[in-house]
Amino acid sequence: MKGLRIVVLAKQVPDTRNVGKDAMKADGTVNRAALPAIFNPEDLNALEQALRIKDKYPGTIVTILTMGPGRAAEVVREGMYRGADGGYLLTDRAFAGSDTLATSYAISCAIKKIGCDIVIAGRQAIDGDTAQVGPQVAEKLGLPQVTYAEDVQKIEKNFVIIKRRLERGVELVSTPIPCVITVNATAPESRVRNAKALMKFKHAKTITELQGADEDYIKMHDDRPYLRIEELSVADVEADTKWLGLSGSPTKVKTIQNVVFAAKEAKRLTSDKEEINALMNELLANHTLGN
Amino acid sequence: MNNVFVFCEIDEGKVADVSQELLTKGRSLANELKCDLEAVILGHKIKNIEKDIAPYGADVVHIADDKRLEFFLTLPFASIIIDLFTKEKPQIALFGASTVGRDLAPRVSSALFSGLTADCTSLVIGDHEDKKAGKKYDNLLYQIRPAFGGNIIATIINPDCRPQMATVREGVMKKEIYKEDHKCKVKTIEVGSILTDADDAVKIIERHIEPRKIDIKKSQIIVSGGYGVGSKENFDKLFELAEVIGGEVGASRAAVDSGFVDHARQVGQTGVTVRPKLYIACGISGQVQHTAGMEESAMIIAINTDPSAPINKIADYVIEGDVGVVIPRMIEAYRKNSK
């Protein structure tokens, strides 16, 4: 079988799972700066599925596509260190304020530009938990979608056989190529960085990151085109700005409220036998327990 | 036209709980908006299924009954819903935040260019003023959801696009019979005129779905354990207490991630939302991720060695002590006093 072109959608997200004390400012708002920016966890599961296909079908090219500000190039590099062949950073001021639909439109334009057989993404990103971008990209590209994938088992002729993990079971489906697949956290974890790839791509940079570099460094980049992380703008992907940013987003955020625990006085007890006995008696008496 | 629509899912041959919960919510929204509530259900051999829908307040049920719709598949389901919504122009469309709804709803919203808000925890009708554009909107759907790992609560609106779409997790809304004999009109969807060969692209090769076993949502008493319980073995004591007092065992994400208990028992944003009459939180620190799924419990007892654990702030009783010591004493006290 000929090698496939796979695009892995990856997002740089604040690590919302480790919201410590410094993550909240004194006024109760989220201090984004205190949260480390990480590779969205399920996008790593997606990358692993792509790399497994590459292992099985030589000649397969795995490309990372991320959308975000300049610093999101970090996600592309991380993907390259783990085995991806290269990547793109989709970045433009016109994307600011995009909801999932406008984001999906931008990403679908970029995928059309890059060209690919299979798009693989994480099921959802931990900063929003919406799980919308995968299916919306599929719709925008007019491709079938397979969500909640746990294992891309094999590729036969022009079909992919995929195991899906549902709420209470599994489903094995076949989908024609091209298609969009979104991968669950229950899928195998991503392989770790590969020392050789790390050496090879350590200096991979976007054109913006190269600004101000000395001549030797730029020459090294000119000599080794694989070090270039391609930056894509709205113009590069031929997107219509009408469908981007706030104007392309049907949903608007009306208000944001920080979660503050309501203060309520709790009765304090110790583990003393008598105190617990009295509590259980009280619960029985007011019918919280028993009938 | 411009009614409230609920997409109903089928689970084990019946209308899914989450769909009936949404019908109840949809009914109250429709009453407030003075419009009808319409349901749509797709499946195979689902004659008379409207009997499980009408009592929750649906005025109209659109039914598509076809072999190709026996199991959920994105493409044919999406084609039918997109066709129906294009014709009927709902102002609001609600989906369960299940593996089906979270697959289908985004595809539909993309095709219709209508906004979609995932995993709403509250849906309210309200007004909006866009001062910049000088526009006023009446009766929008406020789609309220936690975001940013549960550290913020966002209210989302779709001022200009219809339908206003939202998904809601199972157990978040309460289901209630509206009228046992509520009159509802059945409309048949002509599947043959909508589906094309392209809708058959994805095929199911095998399917293994376990019958629904653990369902802690239905329990009035939940004994829940967190990372602080320490081990799978220590969870046995929680199971014992739950059995003695007639409850179910729940868990925090940390306990599930540590392999102490099955994911089906997880309470919180990535698990189920519960509102029992008694919630006993054992060794749970009380991250927002968890409390978002249980803070509406009528009574909360927190057992924790940490006197400053966040859970204590929402608890009615705080027992400062070791779970391994406190729980056996609770079992003993219950046995002694309940006779």
XYZ file of C-alpha atoms in Angstrom:
630
model
C 0.000 0.000 0.000
C 1.201 3.489 -0.723
C 2.031 5.766 2.118
C -0.737 7.925 3.497
C -0.757 11.614 4.245
C -2.006 12.111 7.790
C -2.649 15.466 9.415
C -2.831 15.431 13.225
C -4.756 18.345 14.747
C -3.110 19.439 17.972
C -3.915 22.279 20.340
C -1.806 24.021 22.916
C -3.911 24.328 26.055
C -3.499 25.646 29.583
C -3.137 22.721 31.956
C -6.524 23.079 33.616
C -6.093 19.768 35.416
C -3.501 21.226 37.734
C -5.114 24.378 38.912
C -3.147 25.173 42.016
C -3.349 28.039 44.461
C -1.427 30.461 42.239
C -3.801 29.794 39.379
C -6.419 32.027 40.929
C -5.729 35.728 41.317
C -6.672 37.603 44.463
C -9.831 38.880 42.783
C -10.930 35.318 42.080
C -10.217 35.306 38.350
C -8.165 32.672 36.579
C -4.516 33.574 36.232
C -3.790 32.013 32.856
C -0.151 32.929 33.055
C 0.273 30.621 36.055
C -0.990 27.610 34.149
C 1.605 25.749 32.102
C 0.833 25.467 28.369
C 0.743 21.835 27.332
C 0.020 19.587 24.348
C -3.679 18.800 24.692
C -3.698 15.278 26.207
C -6.096 13.605 23.780
C -4.225 15.125 20.828
C -1.246 13.097 22.031
C -3.408 9.972 21.849
C -4.294 11.068 18.306
C -0.625 11.531 17.412
C 0.140 8.028 18.655
C -2.540 6.535 16.394
C -1.040 8.419 13.442
C 2.476 7.231 14.288
C 1.254 3.636 14.549
C -0.158 3.893 11.038
C 3.197 5.291 9.908
C 4.986 2.345 11.572
C 2.765 -0.132 9.733
C 2.652 1.573 6.353
C 6.058 2.932 5.373
C 6.006 6.073 3.326
C 3.232 7.562 5.459
C 3.785 11.214 6.266
C 2.521 12.556 9.601
C 2.076 16.318 9.772
C 1.015 18.327 12.821
C -1.406 21.200 12.332
C -2.018 23.602 15.169
C -3.913 26.867 15.312
C -2.970 29.497 17.842
C -0.545 32.272 18.673
C 3.149 32.093 17.836
C 4.059 30.178 20.961
C 1.853 27.270 19.816
C 4.735 26.291 17.503
C 5.934 24.487 20.625
C 3.220 21.882 20.041
C 4.443 21.274 16.495
C 7.998 20.785 17.737
C 6.840 18.427 20.476
C 5.018 16.368 17.836
C 8.151 16.262 15.704
C 10.233 15.106 18.682
C 7.835 12.193 19.076
C 7.899 11.103 15.459
C 5.919 13.494 13.242
C 7.581 14.503 9.987
C 6.760 18.191 10.117
C 4.089 20.674 10.881
C 2.173 23.847 10.317
C 1.192 26.718 12.570
C -2.055 28.361 11.527
C -1.826 31.827 12.989
C -3.471 35.141 12.218
C -4.994 38.003 14.155
C -8.198 37.448 12.199
C -8.753 34.235 14.165
C -9.151 36.065 17.480
C -12.536 35.497 19.076
C -13.343 32.424 16.980
C -15.750 29.916 18.484
C -15.617 26.240 17.569
C -17.378 26.749 14.260
C -15.087 29.556 13.047
C -12.102 27.533 14.283
C -13.294 24.504 12.327
C -13.681 26.617 9.215
C -10.118 27.939 9.528
C -8.717 24.464 10.139
C -10.660 22.982 7.238
C -9.242 25.649 4.906
C -5.733 24.788 6.100
C -6.296 21.053 5.591
C -7.475 21.697 2.043
C -4.277 23.634 1.450
C -2.011 20.981 2.998
C -3.856 18.042 1.430
C -4.299 14.771 3.267
C -5.928 11.334 3.346
C -6.720 11.070 7.041
C -7.236 13.774 9.653
C -6.731 12.576 13.223
C -7.537 14.766 16.228
C -8.077 14.338 19.929
C -11.701 13.961 20.947
C -11.681 17.258 22.825
C -9.389 19.865 24.374
C -9.226 20.241 28.142
C -9.704 24.023 28.133
C -13.152 23.829 26.542
C -14.186 20.151 26.606
C -16.563 20.731 23.698
C -15.571 17.872 21.324
C -16.978 19.951 18.466
C -14.046 20.835 16.260
C -13.427 17.288 14.954
C -16.977 16.699 13.666
C -17.272 20.276 12.416
C -14.032 19.997 10.431
C -15.380 16.757 8.935
C -18.599 18.477 7.926
C -16.769 21.455 6.431
C -14.603 19.093 4.373
C -17.581 16.913 3.465
C -15.850 13.855 4.942
C -17.147 11.015 7.088
C -16.206 11.224 10.766
C -15.426 8.540 13.309
C -15.418 9.865 16.852
C -14.435 8.207 20.158
C -11.801 6.114 18.367
C -9.641 3.926 20.564
C -7.676 1.946 17.991
C -7.125 2.423 14.289
C -6.804 -1.287 13.661
C -5.934 -1.513 10.011
C -6.187 0.026 6.611
C -7.502 -2.151 3.818
C -7.671 -0.922 0.264
C -9.328 2.425 0.700
C -10.941 1.751 4.083
C -9.896 2.277 7.680
C -11.107 -0.164 10.338
C -11.521 1.598 13.667
C -12.520 0.480 17.144
C -14.685 3.056 18.917
C -15.153 3.267 22.689
C -18.740 4.138 23.572
C -20.357 4.723 26.952
C -20.974 1.066 27.640
C -19.172 -0.854 24.987
C -17.204 -0.926 21.776
C -18.046 -0.700 18.125
C -15.932 -1.695 15.143
C -16.566 0.457 12.077
C -15.135 0.864 8.619
C -14.865 4.219 6.929
C -13.628 5.129 3.470
C -10.559 7.327 3.058
C -10.450 10.348 3.209
C -11.984 10.725 6.657
C -11.716 12.490 10.018
C -11.031 10.476 13.180
C -11.171 11.765 16.757
C -9.361 9.796 19.451
C -10.302 9.122 23.071
C -8.119 9.237 26.155
C -8.724 5.470 26.470
C -6.503 4.947 23.404
C -2.828 4.067 23.985
C -0.656 6.852 25.338
C 1.753 8.664 23.078
C 5.276 7.367 22.762
C 7.889 9.544 24.430
C 10.312 11.832 22.649
C 12.783 10.081 20.430
C 16.411 11.127 21.011
C 17.255 11.119 17.307
C 14.198 13.162 16.375
C 14.937 15.561 19.203
C 18.429 16.150 17.811
C 17.125 16.487 14.283
C 14.319 18.939 15.044
C 15.737 20.814 18.016
C 16.184 23.881 15.849
C 12.873 23.636 14.003
C 11.405 27.142 13.922
C 8.704 29.207 12.324
C 9.701 32.193 10.232
C 8.607 34.485 13.055
C 10.805 32.643 15.534
C 13.753 33.069 13.174
C 13.477 36.846 13.253
C 16.576 38.329 14.755
C 18.585 35.122 14.383
C 22.173 35.479 13.209
C 23.286 34.714 9.665
C 24.767 31.302 10.457
C 21.544 30.181 12.047
C 19.494 31.334 9.070
C 21.930 29.615 6.718
C 21.525 26.369 8.657
C 17.777 26.722 8.171
C 18.185 27.384 4.467
C 20.326 24.251 4.160
C 17.877 22.087 6.086
C 14.362 22.794 4.865
C 12.919 20.176 7.221
C 13.602 22.601 10.078
C 10.976 25.000 8.836
C 7.641 24.995 10.656
C 5.408 26.538 8.040
C 3.288 29.481 9.179
C -0.101 29.772 7.539
C -2.127 32.994 7.530
C -5.701 33.624 6.483
C -4.436 34.585 3.026
C -2.269 31.460 2.764
C -5.234 29.154 3.339
C -7.575 31.302 1.251
C -10.104 31.671 4.035
C -12.896 34.230 3.898
C -12.613 36.479 6.955
C -16.403 36.722 7.067
C -16.430 33.200 8.559
C -13.626 33.872 11.033
C -13.281 35.566 14.395
C -16.307 37.162 15.979
C -18.224 37.583 12.706
C -17.853 33.885 11.912
C -18.873 32.748 15.374
C -22.585 32.188 15.994
C -21.999 31.764 19.719
C -21.045 34.699 21.922
C -19.901 34.678 25.492
C -22.376 36.802 27.399
C -20.855 36.567 30.842
C -18.042 34.779 32.619
C -18.349 34.053 36.264
C -15.567 32.737 38.405
C -16.497 29.824 40.555
C -16.516 30.798 44.183
C -17.647 28.420 46.851
C -20.608 29.744 48.747
C -19.710 30.088 52.372
C -21.897 27.921 54.556
C -21.256 26.917 58.119
C -20.667 23.204 58.468
C -21.063 21.306 61.710
C -17.653 19.992 62.677
C -17.252 16.546 64.197
C -14.344 14.299 65.083
C -14.076 10.568 64.477
C -15.120 9.947 68.094
C -17.538 7.011 68.379
C -20.127 8.943 70.342
C -20.173 11.839 67.913
C -20.648 9.528 64.939
C -23.338 7.643 66.826
C -25.197 10.902 67.490
C -24.906 11.924 63.815
C -26.290 8.618 62.551
C -29.145 8.896 65.038
C -29.921 12.389 63.812
C -29.915 11.239 60.157
C -32.264 8.392 61.002
C -34.529 10.710 62.973
C -34.889 13.206 60.138
C -35.353 10.389 57.584
C -32.204 11.156 55.624
C -31.361 7.543 56.371
C -33.817 4.663 56.638
C -37.348 5.130 55.345
C -42.256 26.759 13.096
C -39.814 28.223 15.598
C -40.572 25.616 18.202
C -38.325 23.924 20.755
C -36.926 20.612 19.471
C -35.437 17.708 21.426
C -33.439 15.005 19.679
C -34.374 11.732 21.383
C -31.971 8.836 21.579
C -32.818 5.199 21.885
C -31.088 3.148 24.558
C -31.824 -0.563 24.804
C -34.986 -0.170 22.762
C -36.373 2.633 24.940
C -36.180 6.389 24.898
C -32.966 7.257 26.758
C -33.172 8.888 30.200
C -31.189 11.884 29.005
C -33.755 12.495 26.247
C -36.668 12.383 28.669
C -34.792 14.768 30.957
C -34.377 17.129 27.995
C -38.053 16.811 27.109
C -38.944 17.995 30.608
C -36.561 20.941 30.231
C -37.766 21.590 26.685
C -41.373 21.645 27.903
C -40.678 24.348 30.451
C -38.729 26.403 27.892
C -41.585 26.023 25.382
C -44.107 27.117 28.003
C -42.060 30.199 28.758
C -41.664 30.995 25.056
C -45.324 30.145 24.379
C -44.460 27.727 21.601
C -44.713 23.973 21.041
C -42.302 21.254 22.068
C -41.373 18.855 19.279
C -39.353 15.659 19.561
C -37.486 13.791 16.860
C -36.510 10.153 17.116
C -34.706 7.921 14.622
C -34.502 4.145 14.748
C -35.732 0.861 13.402
C -38.921 -0.939 14.443
C -39.873 1.809 16.857
C -43.628 1.681 16.449
C -45.463 3.334 19.378
C -42.246 4.884 20.725
C -44.158 8.179 21.071
C -45.789 6.669 24.178
C -42.443 7.168 25.969
C -42.210 10.747 24.702
C -45.651 12.344 24.868
C -46.057 12.171 28.677
C -42.970 14.389 29.025
C -44.802 17.153 27.193
C -44.031 16.792 23.486
C -46.769 18.219 21.246
C -45.325 16.692 18.077
C -43.066 13.667 17.550
C -41.209 13.275 14.256
C -40.399 9.611 13.717
C -37.989 8.122 11.185
C -38.218 4.329 11.105
C -35.814 2.614 8.741
C -33.401 -0.328 8.708
C -30.536 2.094 8.001
C -31.276 3.873 11.286
C -31.158 0.814 13.555
C -27.891 1.935 15.160
C -26.520 5.434 15.320
C -24.389 6.418 12.331
C -23.323 10.018 11.910
C -24.047 10.525 8.230
C -27.642 9.271 7.846
C -28.683 10.708 11.226
C -27.133 14.075 10.384
C -28.762 14.168 6.933
C -32.203 13.577 8.422
C -31.817 16.098 11.249
C -30.374 18.754 8.930
C -33.277 18.232 6.526
C -35.849 18.430 9.330
C -34.325 21.537 10.948
C -34.052 23.268 7.578
C -37.776 22.733 7.037
C -39.027 23.278 10.600
C -36.673 26.077 11.659
C -36.554 25.352 15.390
C -35.540 28.256 17.617
C -33.961 25.856 20.107
C -32.633 22.315 19.600
C -31.434 20.174 22.503
C -29.301 17.016 22.341
C -27.998 14.681 25.033
C -24.268 15.120 25.670
C -23.783 11.404 25.024
C -21.445 9.717 22.548
C -24.324 10.054 20.076
C -25.278 13.681 20.778
C -21.690 14.894 20.985
C -21.001 13.297 17.587
C -24.192 14.387 15.851
C -24.874 17.895 17.174
C -21.594 19.515 16.028
C -22.024 18.094 12.535
C -25.566 19.460 12.355
C -24.554 22.860 13.740
C -21.739 23.144 11.221
C -24.050 22.372 8.309
C -26.678 24.874 9.491
C -24.178 27.483 10.701
C -25.928 27.608 14.043
C -24.077 27.922 17.315
C -23.735 24.935 19.622
C -22.833 24.917 23.294
C -21.581 21.646 24.738
C -22.375 20.156 28.130
C -24.661 22.863 29.480
C -25.486 22.643 33.157
C -28.310 25.159 33.015
C -30.604 26.545 30.302
C -32.513 29.753 30.943
C -34.472 32.196 28.785
C -33.261 35.766 28.958
C -32.732 39.013 27.072
C -29.597 40.504 25.640
C -28.482 43.903 24.537
C -25.623 44.360 22.116
C -24.727 47.951 22.932
C -22.059 48.169 20.244
C -24.430 47.168 17.475
C -27.362 48.904 19.123
C -29.437 45.733 18.988
C -31.781 44.228 21.531
C -32.720 40.583 21.659
C -35.656 39.092 23.552
C -36.016 35.557 24.754
C -32.602 34.151 23.929
C -31.481 30.831 25.312
C -28.787 31.365 27.934
C -26.562 28.307 27.659
C -24.700 28.051 30.905
C -21.700 25.752 31.259
C -18.500 25.329 33.185
C -15.315 25.969 31.204
C -11.615 26.086 31.784
C -11.603 22.872 33.790
C -14.599 24.051 35.767
C -12.895 27.146 37.137
C -15.267 29.490 35.393
C -18.937 29.379 34.507
C -19.722 30.854 31.108
C -23.092 32.019 29.792
C -23.187 31.568 26.029
C -25.787 33.012 23.666
C -26.461 32.717 19.931
C -28.009 36.095 19.112
C -28.449 35.765 15.347
C -28.279 32.124 14.334
C -30.960 29.468 14.652
C -31.481 26.953 16.013
C -29.808 27.756 19.295
C -28.274 24.367 19.957
C -27.079 22.856 23.224
C -26.047 19.489 24.573
C -26.704 18.448 28.173
C -25.297 15.484 30.051
C -27.417 12.736 31.477
C -28.579 13.446 35.018
C -28.140 17.225 34.822
C -31.816 18.004 34.178
C -34.642 16.415 36.118
C -37.160 14.310 34.257
C -40.793 14.638 35.196
C -44.019 13.425 33.674
C -45.836 16.496 32.344
C -49.213 14.877 31.713
C -49.781 11.123 31.477
C -52.244 11.661 28.627
C -50.550 14.616 26.938
C -51.793 14.772 23.350
C -49.113 14.505 20.758
C -49.173 14.426 17.009
C -47.004 11.861 15.204
C -45.326 12.948 11.979
C -43.507 10.401 9.829
C -40.210 11.386 8.263
C -39.877 10.065 4.698
C -36.409 8.596 5.043
C -36.208 7.367 1.454
C -36.418 10.848 0.005
C -33.600 12.162 2.224
C -30.889 9.518 2.413
C -28.488 8.891 -0.454
C -25.774 6.276 -1.023
C -23.210 8.723 0.347
C -24.882 8.410 3.761
C -23.859 4.723 3.848
C -20.110 5.443 3.705
C -19.397 4.355 7.288
C -20.420 0.830 8.245
C -20.685 -0.908 11.589
C -18.798 -4.211 11.483
C -19.308 -5.307 15.092
C -21.016 -3.920 18.137
C -20.733 -4.996 21.768
C -22.723 -2.903 24.158
C -22.984 -3.924 27.788
C -26.376 -3.644 29.424
C -26.631 -0.687 31.743
C -25.486 -1.858 35.134
C -24.140 0.784 37.400
C -26.357 3.820 37.560
C -25.571 5.814 40.652
C -27.749 8.708 39.534
C -30.875 6.913 40.573
C -29.659 6.409 44.119
C -30.904 8.695 46.887
C -27.802 8.024 48.961
C -24.278 8.106 47.575
C -21.127 7.147 49.444
C -18.351 8.633 47.364
C -14.616 8.153 47.645
C -11.652 10.157 46.452
C -7.944 9.739 46.150
C -7.729 10.013 49.935
C -9.406 6.613 50.330
C -6.011 5.278 49.346
C -6.635 1.969 47.609
C -9.047 -0.326 45.863
C -9.192 -2.460 49.033
C -10.104 0.541 51.184
C -13.009 1.205 48.828
C -14.545 -2.072 50.040
C -15.527 -0.272 53.249
C -17.374 2.338 51.203
C -19.243 -0.430 49.389
C -20.128 -1.976 52.738
C -21.481 1.283 54.121
C -23.434 1.901 50.897
C -24.979 -1.538 51.120
C -25.910 -1.168 54.771
C -27.578 2.231 54.387
C -29.079 1.466 50.961
C -26.951 3.609 48.694
C -24.529 3.434 45.804
C -20.808 4.086 45.654
C -19.526 7.095 43.741
C -16.012 8.362 43.183
C -13.979 11.379 42.225
C -11.975 11.493 39.028
C -8.740 11.016 40.965
C -10.046 7.774 42.479
C -11.192 6.506 39.086
C -7.935 7.510 37.414
C -6.060 5.636 40.134
C -8.011 2.509 39.246
C -9.828 2.242 42.610
C -13.272 1.980 40.969
C -14.981 1.834 37.610
C -15.485 4.999 35.568
C -19.245 4.456 35.618
C -19.167 5.600 39.251
C -17.407 8.880 38.587
C -19.167 11.992 39.816
C -18.287 15.395 38.401
C -17.776 17.217 35.161
C -16.335 14.239 33.319
C -18.630 11.816 35.088
C -22.255 11.975 36.100
C -24.081 14.725 37.926
C -25.980 13.542 40.990
C -28.336 15.181 43.432
C -29.144 12.580 46.082
C -30.666 13.376 49.435
C -27.414 12.351 51.106
C -23.888 12.520 49.730
C -21.059 11.225 51.875
C -17.716 12.427 50.496
C -14.867 10.273 51.810
C -11.308 11.426 51.275
C -12.394 13.845 48.556
C -10.642 17.202 48.559
C -13.419 18.857 46.578
C -11.989 20.224 43.332
C -14.550 22.131 41.266
C -14.345 19.299 38.748
C -15.952 17.079 41.378
C -18.241 19.446 43.259
C -19.902 20.569 40.003
C -21.394 17.080 39.886
C -22.692 16.841 43.458
C -23.120 20.279 45.022
C -26.895 20.117 44.642
C -27.112 17.152 46.994
C -29.636 17.861 49.733
C -27.130 16.998 52.455
C -23.375 16.600 52.251
C -21.163 14.904 54.808
C -17.428 15.281 54.267
C -14.997 12.871 55.898
C -11.471 14.129 55.570
C -8.213 14.377 57.494
C -7.585 17.816 56.033
C -9.528 20.458 57.990
C -9.101 22.979 55.170
C -10.218 20.768 52.268
C -12.404 22.779 49.829
C -15.176 20.184 50.120
C -15.730 21.309 53.721
C -17.013 24.636 52.469
C -20.069 23.053 50.853
C -20.577 20.321 53.420
C -23.309 20.317 56.052
C -21.256 18.087 58.320
C -17.503 17.763 58.396
C -16.027 14.751 60.138
C -12.357 15.338 60.625
C -10.807 11.906 60.684
C -9.550 8.907 58.858
C -11.998 7.261 56.441
C -10.831 3.815 57.570
C -11.823 4.633 61.166
C -14.964 6.688 60.592
C -16.787 4.417 58.146
C -16.801 1.255 60.290
C -18.125 3.411 63.145
C -20.898 4.726 60.916
C -21.833 1.181 59.913
C -21.842 0.090 63.540
C -23.905 3.084 64.655
C -26.424 2.603 61.838
C -26.887 -1.090 62.621
C -27.384 -0.356 66.285
C -29.794 2.560 65.857
C -31.881 1.455 62.878
C -33.303 -1.607 64.617
